[in-house]
């Protein structure tokens, strides 16, 4: 076989068909040549809108009268480019969570603030995409700007620290410019939409208002750029505040993104011509919820990896708390998606429902992070308690023992303690050399110098603390590797974990109310159930703060810290299903009663009709009988008058004939 034959191009039915080229700019309106509901694949993106005509320009787009509203083409599912944009949000969350662990109130505020900037930036882009996005070169360029903005925000996130703004002024100034550029790009996209629908008067005011809102927010971000003054870098450390001594400048970022989002949502609520009706906004918000749940799963696996990489032996309680954490996220998925009913969303309710997801997602991401952190701290607290017990025995129980006896005890316990960790970790931290030196120093101490011996024992305990924290990646300051400061980290995690879990349940109740119109009695009970559980979980935090009993301490150090929330959510799911079963049973019973009533009514109507027919027949027969009798009497009277002799015989014969002719009646 020759080379030309081997690579010969075969003819096929698809010869001459090429991929459709992407237009430079595309209209957000439906094509006038196609009916609504008829869709075709757009080129390069997994949209399913009506295919627009190739030779249609902006000036020829509107053929309807000025009194009619434009028909925007809406996708029924997220496009591939929207899903690709979501990946940048995932990257932001993952990188920021890795670089900024929540260890105190300041880091918690820092985390929530950065999440607000990322979330509202994603929301503004999605609010445009679900209503007006159409595949074109211009749209892809704008998407590239959105990708660059998300990448820039992620880069700023590495040094985003609201607790020390003076050291990262360039980061905050760069963030201001990035946010400004992203809003200007969105404003330009809205301007293009306005050009296409300029012949529809009802869309001019809302689109112009949206453009003005985005432009004003962009200028506000530009103002924050100058508010972070680089000339002050070498002066006072507290340069995060404004020159007038007011609140910190970075807070303006949070205010701007919130006001901007509320403004855009309010405009779409007032002017229904650009509302989110028949869009896939609910699906977009649901996908973002899944992404945040996925971030929680990543956190769980990260914690498990740290435990398995640095620890040799793991207790059953660690596996128990891990299973509870996974089940908790699964129950969150059930609670959230089972209560969404697409057919019962109102136009305005849908938009309020969407923006309420910011506090919901904030609570969800804190629950997810608390899940992962408590798995790690379960192991850490186990080792810290063991170190404290070793110190307590060596210091108090063996106070009258000799130095050699104390050293022998410490050697035995330290050998057992170090066996919990891998040799690579011990070698990397140099724990063995430090412990051996401390034990040698204890031997050389005078027998009467109990305070000196206790000091060395305390140093050994501190080295055990150092080993635990360093092995599991917990950052500690030099000289602060003691029980109290690190316990503060654990308490911080525990507090925000329970508060976030309670707030999440309360917000589920609020979203349940917004997401369903004409609620049944059972649905109201479900709303109240979520409120009760949410308030109960928040109250648990207050109980942990006020209570200082052995039972409380035992609960805090056990795997029940995660299991309690998991069981609380599980109770909601069980009761929800019981309420649904009860409602369905009542509905079926009402339908059955209705069918039985209708059947009885039909039977009664049929019986009445039959009875009426029988009565009519009987009345007819009676009339007929009376007529025949009257006729016979009349004929007999005539014959009697004509022939009295034969009247008696005629009457007898006529009576017999009449008895033979007339039917028998009962």
XYZ file of C-alpha atoms in Angstrom:
666
model
C 0.000 0.000 0.000
C 1.401 3.363 -1.045
C 1.709 6.367 1.218
C -0.880 8.290 -0.792
C -3.358 5.470 -0.352
C -2.643 5.229 3.375
C -3.332 8.920 4.036
C -6.004 9.321 1.407
C -8.868 11.487 2.603
C -12.131 9.598 2.550
C -15.354 11.201 1.486
C -18.091 11.433 4.119
C -21.487 12.925 4.555
C -19.993 15.663 6.759
C -17.566 17.016 4.137
C -17.861 20.753 3.848
C -19.233 21.194 7.400
C -16.939 23.250 9.611
C -17.151 24.551 13.152
C -19.135 27.733 13.217
C -16.965 30.786 13.742
C -17.515 32.867 16.842
C -18.978 36.278 16.118
C -17.182 39.406 17.213
C -20.189 40.522 19.206
C -23.513 38.785 19.855
C -26.952 39.942 20.856
C -28.524 38.902 24.155
C -31.945 38.820 22.481
C -33.708 35.812 21.067
C -33.670 35.444 17.303
C -36.883 36.628 15.632
C -36.639 33.707 13.211
C -37.054 31.121 15.937
C -39.744 30.510 18.474
C -39.084 30.441 22.171
C -38.145 26.975 23.233
C -36.281 26.174 19.999
C -32.603 25.992 20.753
C -29.356 25.312 19.001
C -25.805 24.851 20.235
C -23.762 27.981 20.142
C -20.200 27.697 19.005
C -17.588 26.913 21.579
C -19.796 27.174 24.653
C -22.365 24.745 25.964
C -25.281 27.190 25.696
C -28.712 26.178 24.451
C -30.256 29.471 23.399
C -32.106 30.252 20.237
C -29.640 30.567 17.387
C -29.334 34.121 16.212
C -29.214 35.116 12.581
C -25.771 35.769 11.157
C -26.468 39.021 9.345
C -28.321 40.839 12.095
C -26.756 44.070 13.303
C -27.373 46.087 16.407
C -29.501 48.640 14.598
C -31.748 45.963 13.090
C -32.146 43.914 16.228
C -35.423 45.311 17.487
C -38.459 44.745 15.268
C -41.067 44.934 17.996
C -43.009 47.977 19.031
C -41.695 50.287 21.711
C -44.397 49.148 24.137
C -43.227 45.536 24.115
C -40.498 44.054 26.274
C -37.394 42.467 24.764
C -37.127 38.695 24.873
C -33.704 37.856 26.253
C -32.426 34.421 25.470
C -31.850 32.473 28.658
C -29.905 29.294 29.210
C -31.471 26.502 31.208
C -28.159 25.304 32.635
C -24.689 26.650 33.368
C -22.384 26.928 30.396
C -18.885 25.494 30.307
C -17.321 28.918 30.543
C -19.363 29.671 33.672
C -18.181 26.415 35.229
C -14.621 27.316 34.257
C -15.061 30.647 36.042
C -16.160 28.746 39.149
C -12.770 27.022 39.215
C -11.116 30.369 39.929
C -13.365 30.752 42.957
C -12.302 27.292 44.107
C -8.652 28.290 43.719
C -9.230 31.440 45.774
C -10.886 29.583 48.625
C -8.345 26.761 48.683
C -5.262 28.977 48.589
C -6.574 31.442 51.163
C -7.686 28.683 53.529
C -4.250 27.080 53.290
C -2.382 30.336 53.960
C -4.694 31.765 56.639
C -5.836 29.373 59.326
C -8.418 30.625 61.797
C -6.707 30.740 65.188
C -8.298 33.776 66.881
C -10.906 36.460 66.458
C -8.690 38.608 64.228
C -7.975 35.773 61.790
C -11.695 34.918 61.759
C -12.619 38.487 60.763
C -9.855 38.443 58.182
C -11.179 35.199 56.692
C -14.808 36.345 56.513
C -13.817 39.698 55.009
C -11.781 38.185 52.196
C -14.524 35.649 51.510
C -17.005 38.534 51.180
C -14.860 40.196 48.503
C -14.506 36.971 46.512
C -18.171 35.990 46.888
C -19.662 39.312 45.798
C -17.243 39.540 42.867
C -18.431 36.122 41.733
C -22.064 37.153 42.275
C -21.816 40.315 40.159
C -20.359 38.368 37.248
C -22.973 35.626 37.569
C -25.858 38.122 37.744
C -24.863 39.347 34.306
C -24.157 35.913 32.824
C -27.489 34.327 33.727
C -29.436 37.145 32.036
C -27.429 38.517 29.126
C -24.432 36.309 28.307
C -24.086 35.355 24.625
C -21.042 33.671 23.151
C -18.846 36.046 21.142
C -15.279 37.286 20.918
C -16.218 40.303 23.012
C -17.785 38.097 25.700
C -14.699 35.886 25.837
C -12.447 38.914 26.230
C -14.598 40.107 29.121
C -14.425 36.624 30.627
C -10.643 36.736 30.370
C -10.730 39.982 32.357
C -12.931 38.266 34.966
C -10.464 35.353 35.143
C -7.584 37.786 35.567
C -9.476 39.598 38.327
C -10.045 36.367 40.228
C -6.387 35.431 39.790
C -5.317 38.848 41.048
C -7.587 38.540 44.078
C -6.030 35.153 44.834
C -2.551 36.699 44.607
C -3.577 39.470 46.997
C -5.023 36.852 49.323
C -1.557 35.528 50.116
C -0.723 38.739 52.026
C -4.248 39.779 52.972
C -4.050 40.562 56.678
C -6.390 43.155 58.117
C -4.604 42.874 61.444
C -1.425 44.394 59.984
C -2.429 46.598 57.065
C 0.697 48.744 57.400
C 2.908 45.866 56.300
C 0.760 45.047 53.265
C -0.395 48.399 51.904
C 0.610 47.459 48.370
C -1.591 44.371 48.629
C -4.651 46.397 49.603
C -3.974 49.037 46.938
C -3.597 46.340 44.293
C -6.843 44.752 45.442
C -8.630 48.088 45.017
C -7.424 48.409 41.408
C -8.394 44.810 40.617
C -11.910 45.299 41.976
C -12.258 48.563 40.064
C -11.249 46.932 36.759
C -13.652 44.025 37.248
C -16.581 46.431 37.801
C -15.664 48.567 34.795
C -15.574 45.457 32.602
C -19.054 44.514 33.806
C -20.307 48.058 33.171
C -19.058 47.864 29.570
C -20.904 44.577 29.096
C -24.132 46.167 30.338
C -23.567 49.072 27.926
C -23.429 46.619 25.010
C -26.718 45.087 26.168
C -28.204 48.578 26.361
C -27.234 49.226 22.733
C -29.070 46.115 21.613
C -32.275 46.967 23.494
C -32.213 50.751 23.060
C -35.507 50.631 21.113
C -37.279 49.236 24.188
C -37.991 52.180 26.529
C -38.781 49.954 29.504
C -35.228 48.594 29.638
C -33.320 51.856 29.382
C -33.782 53.076 32.952
C -32.934 49.769 34.706
C -29.880 49.140 32.520
C -28.646 52.711 32.935
C -29.176 52.405 36.700
C -27.178 49.167 36.788
C -24.372 50.731 34.746
C -24.325 53.732 37.080
C -24.196 51.458 40.133
C -21.204 49.535 38.777
C -19.431 52.709 37.684
C -19.905 54.334 41.083
C -18.608 51.235 42.858
C -15.569 51.231 40.541
C -14.872 54.863 41.426
C -15.308 54.030 45.108
C -12.684 51.294 44.782
C -10.421 53.813 43.081
C -10.935 56.090 46.057
C -9.793 53.371 48.444
C -6.650 53.019 46.324
C -5.660 56.573 47.248
C -6.897 56.136 50.828
C -4.210 53.519 51.394
C -1.383 56.066 51.296
C 1.999 54.563 50.440
C 3.761 57.639 51.766
C 2.800 56.575 55.293
C 4.604 53.238 55.115
C 7.534 54.328 57.235
C 5.538 56.056 59.970
C 3.139 54.786 62.580
C 2.159 51.116 62.637
C -1.573 51.840 62.787
C -2.022 53.026 59.201
C -5.037 50.865 58.513
C -7.294 53.674 59.690
C -8.370 56.704 57.749
C -6.644 60.067 58.175
C -9.578 61.393 60.185
C -9.255 58.687 62.797
C -12.324 56.853 61.537
C -12.766 53.158 60.826
C -10.118 51.243 58.857
C -10.038 51.889 55.119
C -10.263 48.205 54.215
C -13.784 48.055 55.684
C -14.895 50.220 52.759
C -14.234 47.222 50.485
C -16.888 45.234 52.339
C -19.361 48.120 52.333
C -18.930 48.782 48.606
C -19.436 45.171 47.487
C -22.514 44.759 49.694
C -24.173 48.030 48.626
C -23.352 47.305 44.993
C -24.966 43.852 45.069
C -28.040 45.131 46.909
C -28.358 47.920 44.348
C -28.226 45.587 41.341
C -30.739 43.207 42.942
C -33.070 46.067 43.876
C -33.029 47.410 40.313
C -34.028 44.023 38.919
C -36.814 43.778 41.519
C -38.279 47.164 40.589
C -37.992 46.781 36.821
C -39.119 43.293 35.845
C -37.860 43.747 32.264
C -34.372 42.691 33.413
C -35.430 40.312 36.173
C -34.121 36.793 36.661
C -37.320 35.055 35.635
C -36.669 31.910 33.553
C -32.918 32.142 34.187
C -30.698 29.509 35.790
C -29.798 31.717 38.770
C -30.958 29.074 41.252
C -28.719 26.503 39.594
C -25.715 28.858 39.688
C -26.191 29.484 43.408
C -26.615 25.743 43.970
C -23.354 25.024 42.143
C -21.555 27.558 44.330
C -22.965 25.814 47.390
C -21.569 22.532 46.091
C -18.174 24.177 45.604
C -18.111 25.322 49.225
C -19.130 21.841 50.358
C -16.276 20.502 48.256
C -13.923 22.866 50.052
C -15.096 21.304 53.314
C -14.304 17.827 52.004
C -10.846 19.033 50.962
C -10.309 20.336 54.497
C -11.290 16.976 56.013
C -8.908 15.055 53.761
C -6.146 17.576 54.500
C -6.548 17.032 58.242
C -6.575 13.256 57.848
C -3.429 13.475 55.739
C -1.646 15.483 58.445
C -2.632 12.943 61.079
C -1.515 9.935 59.045
C 1.713 11.560 57.853
C 2.954 12.532 61.298
C 1.298 10.085 63.673
C 1.831 6.340 63.902
C -1.104 5.355 66.082
C -4.601 6.758 65.683
C -7.408 6.053 68.110
C -10.895 4.943 67.208
C -12.290 8.315 68.260
C -10.378 9.954 65.405
C -12.141 7.731 62.892
C -15.422 8.384 64.687
C -15.094 12.164 64.456
C -14.043 11.842 60.810
C -17.140 9.808 59.966
C -19.293 12.347 61.812
C -17.690 15.206 59.862
C -18.340 13.520 56.511
C -21.926 12.688 57.480
C -22.431 16.276 58.606
C -21.536 17.597 55.148
C -23.766 14.961 53.579
C -26.682 16.035 55.766
C -25.986 19.666 54.839
C -26.325 18.665 51.185
C -29.637 16.902 51.895
C -31.064 19.792 53.905
C -30.117 22.385 51.325
C -31.095 20.725 48.065
C -34.198 18.901 49.307
C -35.889 22.175 50.212
C -35.367 23.811 46.785
C -38.543 23.805 44.696
C -37.988 25.525 41.345
C -41.706 25.734 40.571
C -42.519 27.744 43.689
C -40.060 30.631 43.362
C -41.485 34.098 42.941
C -39.617 36.593 40.758
C -38.625 38.873 43.639
C -38.295 36.073 46.176
C -35.751 34.368 43.932
C -33.479 37.421 43.954
C -33.682 37.948 47.709
C -33.116 34.202 48.117
C -29.930 34.504 46.054
C -28.356 37.373 47.985
C -29.190 35.721 51.328
C -26.750 33.000 50.331
C -23.818 35.169 51.370
C -24.425 34.672 55.118
C -25.461 31.081 54.404
C -22.241 30.337 52.509
C -20.201 32.136 55.160
C -21.725 29.930 57.850
C -21.258 26.848 55.669
C -17.583 27.499 55.018
C -16.983 28.090 58.738
C -18.743 24.817 59.558
C -16.584 23.076 56.960
C -13.386 24.571 58.345
C -14.450 23.770 61.895
C -15.038 20.185 60.835
C -11.524 19.838 59.483
C -9.849 21.685 62.336
C -11.584 19.727 65.101
C -10.439 16.439 63.550
C -6.870 17.660 63.863
C -7.374 19.099 67.321
C -8.873 15.859 68.552
C -5.486 14.225 67.993
C -3.569 17.247 69.285
C -5.541 17.446 72.530
C -5.007 13.749 73.125
C -1.223 14.197 72.979
C -1.259 17.431 74.989
C -3.210 15.759 77.780
C -0.695 12.946 77.806
C 2.154 15.463 78.122
C 0.378 17.244 80.987
C -0.178 13.946 82.803
C 3.525 13.134 82.508
C 4.440 16.525 83.945
C 1.878 16.227 86.758
C 3.138 12.827 87.872
C 6.802 13.837 87.687
C 6.230 17.103 89.546
C 3.615 16.238 92.181
C 3.251 12.490 92.603
C 7.038 11.976 92.554
C 7.924 15.050 94.582
C 9.686 12.917 97.213
C 11.406 10.635 94.698
C 15.062 10.818 93.807
C 16.317 12.399 90.613
C 17.220 9.009 89.171
C 13.690 7.724 89.768
C 12.208 10.792 88.095
C 14.567 10.442 85.143
C 13.715 6.756 84.797
C 9.996 7.575 84.797
C 10.434 10.379 82.285
C 12.514 8.189 79.982
C 9.812 5.525 79.986
C 6.989 7.972 79.327
C 8.899 9.950 76.711
C 9.745 6.780 74.848
C 6.059 5.888 74.782
C 5.136 9.438 73.773
C 7.616 9.688 70.907
C 6.385 6.374 69.510
C 3.193 8.204 68.516
C 5.151 10.119 65.893
C 7.138 9.060 62.898
C 10.923 9.018 63.083
C 11.225 11.591 60.295
C 9.230 14.082 62.338
C 11.312 13.510 65.465
C 14.552 13.842 63.525
C 13.403 16.994 61.747
C 12.500 18.690 65.013
C 15.542 17.452 66.985
C 13.393 16.355 69.913
C 15.539 13.419 71.031
C 18.684 15.505 71.554
C 16.832 18.135 73.552
C 15.113 15.576 75.772
C 18.366 13.708 76.439
C 20.101 16.939 77.430
C 17.247 17.835 79.787
C 17.342 14.414 81.449
C 21.102 14.725 81.956
C 20.596 18.106 83.579
C 18.020 16.628 85.964
C 20.517 13.986 87.110
C 23.037 16.685 87.950
C 20.617 18.708 90.044
C 20.993 18.567 93.792
C 18.524 16.299 95.563
C 17.259 19.232 97.629
C 16.701 21.498 94.598
C 13.086 20.566 93.828
C 12.360 23.866 92.088
C 15.226 23.368 89.655
C 14.026 19.864 88.855
C 10.478 21.112 88.259
C 11.854 23.747 85.902
C 13.594 21.125 83.780
C 10.457 18.970 83.821
C 8.519 21.999 82.572
C 11.021 22.418 79.740
C 10.532 18.776 78.781
C 6.777 19.335 78.758
C 7.277 22.385 76.535
C 9.364 20.316 74.152
C 6.560 17.772 74.012
C 4.165 20.614 73.188
C 6.559 21.835 70.496
C 6.652 18.360 69.002
C 2.867 18.091 68.862
C 2.245 21.524 67.381
C 5.073 21.360 64.871
C 4.119 17.852 63.767
C 0.595 18.951 62.869
C 1.474 22.308 61.362
C 0.202 24.536 64.187
C 2.212 27.758 64.186
C 3.347 28.943 67.617
C 5.506 31.849 68.705
C 8.785 31.242 70.428
C 8.266 30.882 74.157
C 4.507 30.504 73.766
C 4.347 26.723 73.483
C 2.317 26.382 76.660
C -1.087 25.055 77.422
C -3.108 28.265 77.739
C -2.363 30.093 74.440
C -2.906 27.020 72.294
C -6.056 26.127 74.178
C -7.310 29.546 73.080
C -7.025 28.405 69.448
C -9.110 25.352 70.223
C -11.770 27.423 71.999
C -11.929 29.852 69.059
C -12.570 27.003 66.651
C -15.174 25.462 68.930
C -17.078 28.726 69.392
C -17.320 29.754 65.759
C -18.078 26.155 64.770
C -21.204 25.916 66.915
C -22.341 29.469 66.170
C -21.908 28.914 62.418
C -23.792 25.604 62.586
C -26.680 27.281 64.408
C -26.750 30.274 62.063
C -26.715 27.894 59.090
C -29.838 26.130 60.377
C -31.586 29.466 61.003
C -30.723 30.674 57.498
C -32.037 27.421 56.065
C -35.358 28.302 57.685
C -35.256 31.796 56.171
C -34.437 30.426 52.703
C -37.169 27.815 53.116
C -39.639 30.646 53.703
C -38.397 32.696 50.732
C -38.186 29.708 48.411
C -41.768 28.487 48.731
C -44.988 30.360 48.123
C -48.314 29.229 49.652
C -46.746 27.059 52.328
C -48.653 24.210 53.907
C -49.013 23.586 57.628
C -46.320 20.890 57.524
C -43.903 23.256 55.768
C -44.396 25.850 58.497
C -43.529 23.163 61.038
C -40.313 22.428 59.084
C -39.387 26.111 59.210
C -39.953 26.259 62.966
C -37.947 23.051 63.404
C -34.915 24.590 61.693
C -35.220 27.710 63.821
C -35.374 25.707 67.041
C -32.343 23.575 66.152
C -30.355 26.617 65.020
C -31.086 28.597 68.168
C -30.291 25.520 70.250
C -26.857 25.122 68.650
C -26.064 28.804 69.196
C -27.166 28.479 72.811
C -24.771 25.554 73.232
C -21.898 27.991 72.733
C -23.108 30.104 75.647
C -23.422 26.977 77.770
C -19.826 26.016 76.965
C -18.660 29.501 77.922
C -20.470 29.594 81.263
C -20.019 25.985 82.335
C -16.798 24.769 83.916
C -17.596 21.236 85.050
C -15.796 17.929 84.450
C -18.659 16.762 82.245
C -18.289 19.860 80.051
C -14.548 19.307 79.761
C -15.130 15.678 78.877
C -17.587 16.693 76.171
C -15.211 19.270 74.701
C -12.313 16.833 74.483
C -14.415 14.031 72.998
C -15.574 13.271 69.466
C -19.087 14.422 70.417
C -18.241 18.025 69.527
C -18.866 17.202 65.853
C -21.313 14.359 66.414
C -23.826 16.571 68.256
C -24.223 18.898 65.263
C -24.392 15.948 62.884
C -27.177 14.369 64.943
C -29.038 17.697 65.180
C -29.110 17.967 61.391
C -30.077 14.309 61.141
C -33.072 14.941 63.418
C -34.216 17.725 61.077
C -33.993 15.358 58.102
C -35.931 12.596 59.874
C -38.683 14.934 61.054
C -38.867 16.548 57.617
C -39.461 13.181 56.006
C -42.042 12.259 58.636
C -43.840 15.536 57.984
C -43.725 14.880 54.242
C -45.096 11.383 54.749
C -47.857 12.748 56.984
C -48.712 15.457 54.451
C -48.749 12.961 51.585
C -50.934 10.601 53.625
C -53.409 13.384 54.371
C -53.384 14.450 50.751
C -54.026 10.886 49.583
C -56.810 10.527 52.154
C -58.401 13.770 51.008
C -58.162 12.658 47.396
C -59.686 9.287 48.305
C -62.492 10.993 50.223
C -63.092 13.311 47.299
C -63.216 10.375 44.869
C -65.596 8.460 47.151
C -67.846 11.486 47.480
C -67.927 11.947 43.729
C -68.626 8.246 43.216
C -71.508 8.314 45.690
C -72.894 11.424 44.043
C -72.759 9.773 40.634
C -74.424 6.618 41.993
C -77.182 8.684 43.548
C -77.723 10.512 40.276
C -77.939 7.220 38.351
C -80.380 5.747 40.907
C -82.478 8.882 40.776
C -82.569 8.728 36.999
C -83.613 5.064 37.074
C -86.301 5.743 39.688
C -87.634 8.637 37.665
C -87.765 6.485 34.546
C -89.615 3.694 36.414
C -92.145 6.172 37.819
C -92.823 7.566 34.370
C -93.375 4.045 32.970
C -95.780 3.104 35.801
C -97.747 6.306 35.368
C -98.055 5.622 31.633
C -99.375 2.116 32.206
C -101.941 3.387 34.752
C -103.219 6.020 32.329
C -103.453 3.453 29.568
C -105.481 1.111 31.842
C -107.906 3.870 32.822
C -108.435 4.797 29.181
C -109.240 1.197 28.229
C -111.650 0.860 31.149
C -113.384 4.086 30.196
C -113.625 2.928 26.581
C -115.153 -0.415 27.634
C -117.714 1.283 29.888
C -118.689 3.699 27.136
C -119.131 0.864 24.613
C -121.241 -1.126 27.101
C -123.470 1.859 27.714
C -124.095 2.275 23.977
C -125.015 -1.416 23.517
C -127.342 -1.321 26.536
C -129.172 1.571 25.059
C -129.562 -0.163 21.645
C -130.327 -3.799 22.858
C -131.124 -4.249 26.543
C -131.554 -8.036 26.091
C -128.010 -8.601 24.941
C -126.387 -6.123 27.275
C -125.886 -8.689 30.007
C -124.186 -11.224 27.692
C -122.139 -8.457 26.000
C -120.924 -7.182 29.273
C -119.741 -10.647 30.242
C -118.000 -11.209 26.898
C -116.521 -7.712 26.871
C -115.158 -8.129 30.367
C -113.468 -11.393 29.450
C -111.967 -9.750 26.328
C -110.736 -6.815 28.281
C -109.093 -9.126 30.795
C -107.382 -10.905 27.934
C -106.215 -7.676 26.246
C -105.053 -5.616 29.239
C -101.644 -6.446 30.677
C -101.236 -7.605 34.193
C -100.142 -4.988 36.614
C -98.691 -5.542 39.981
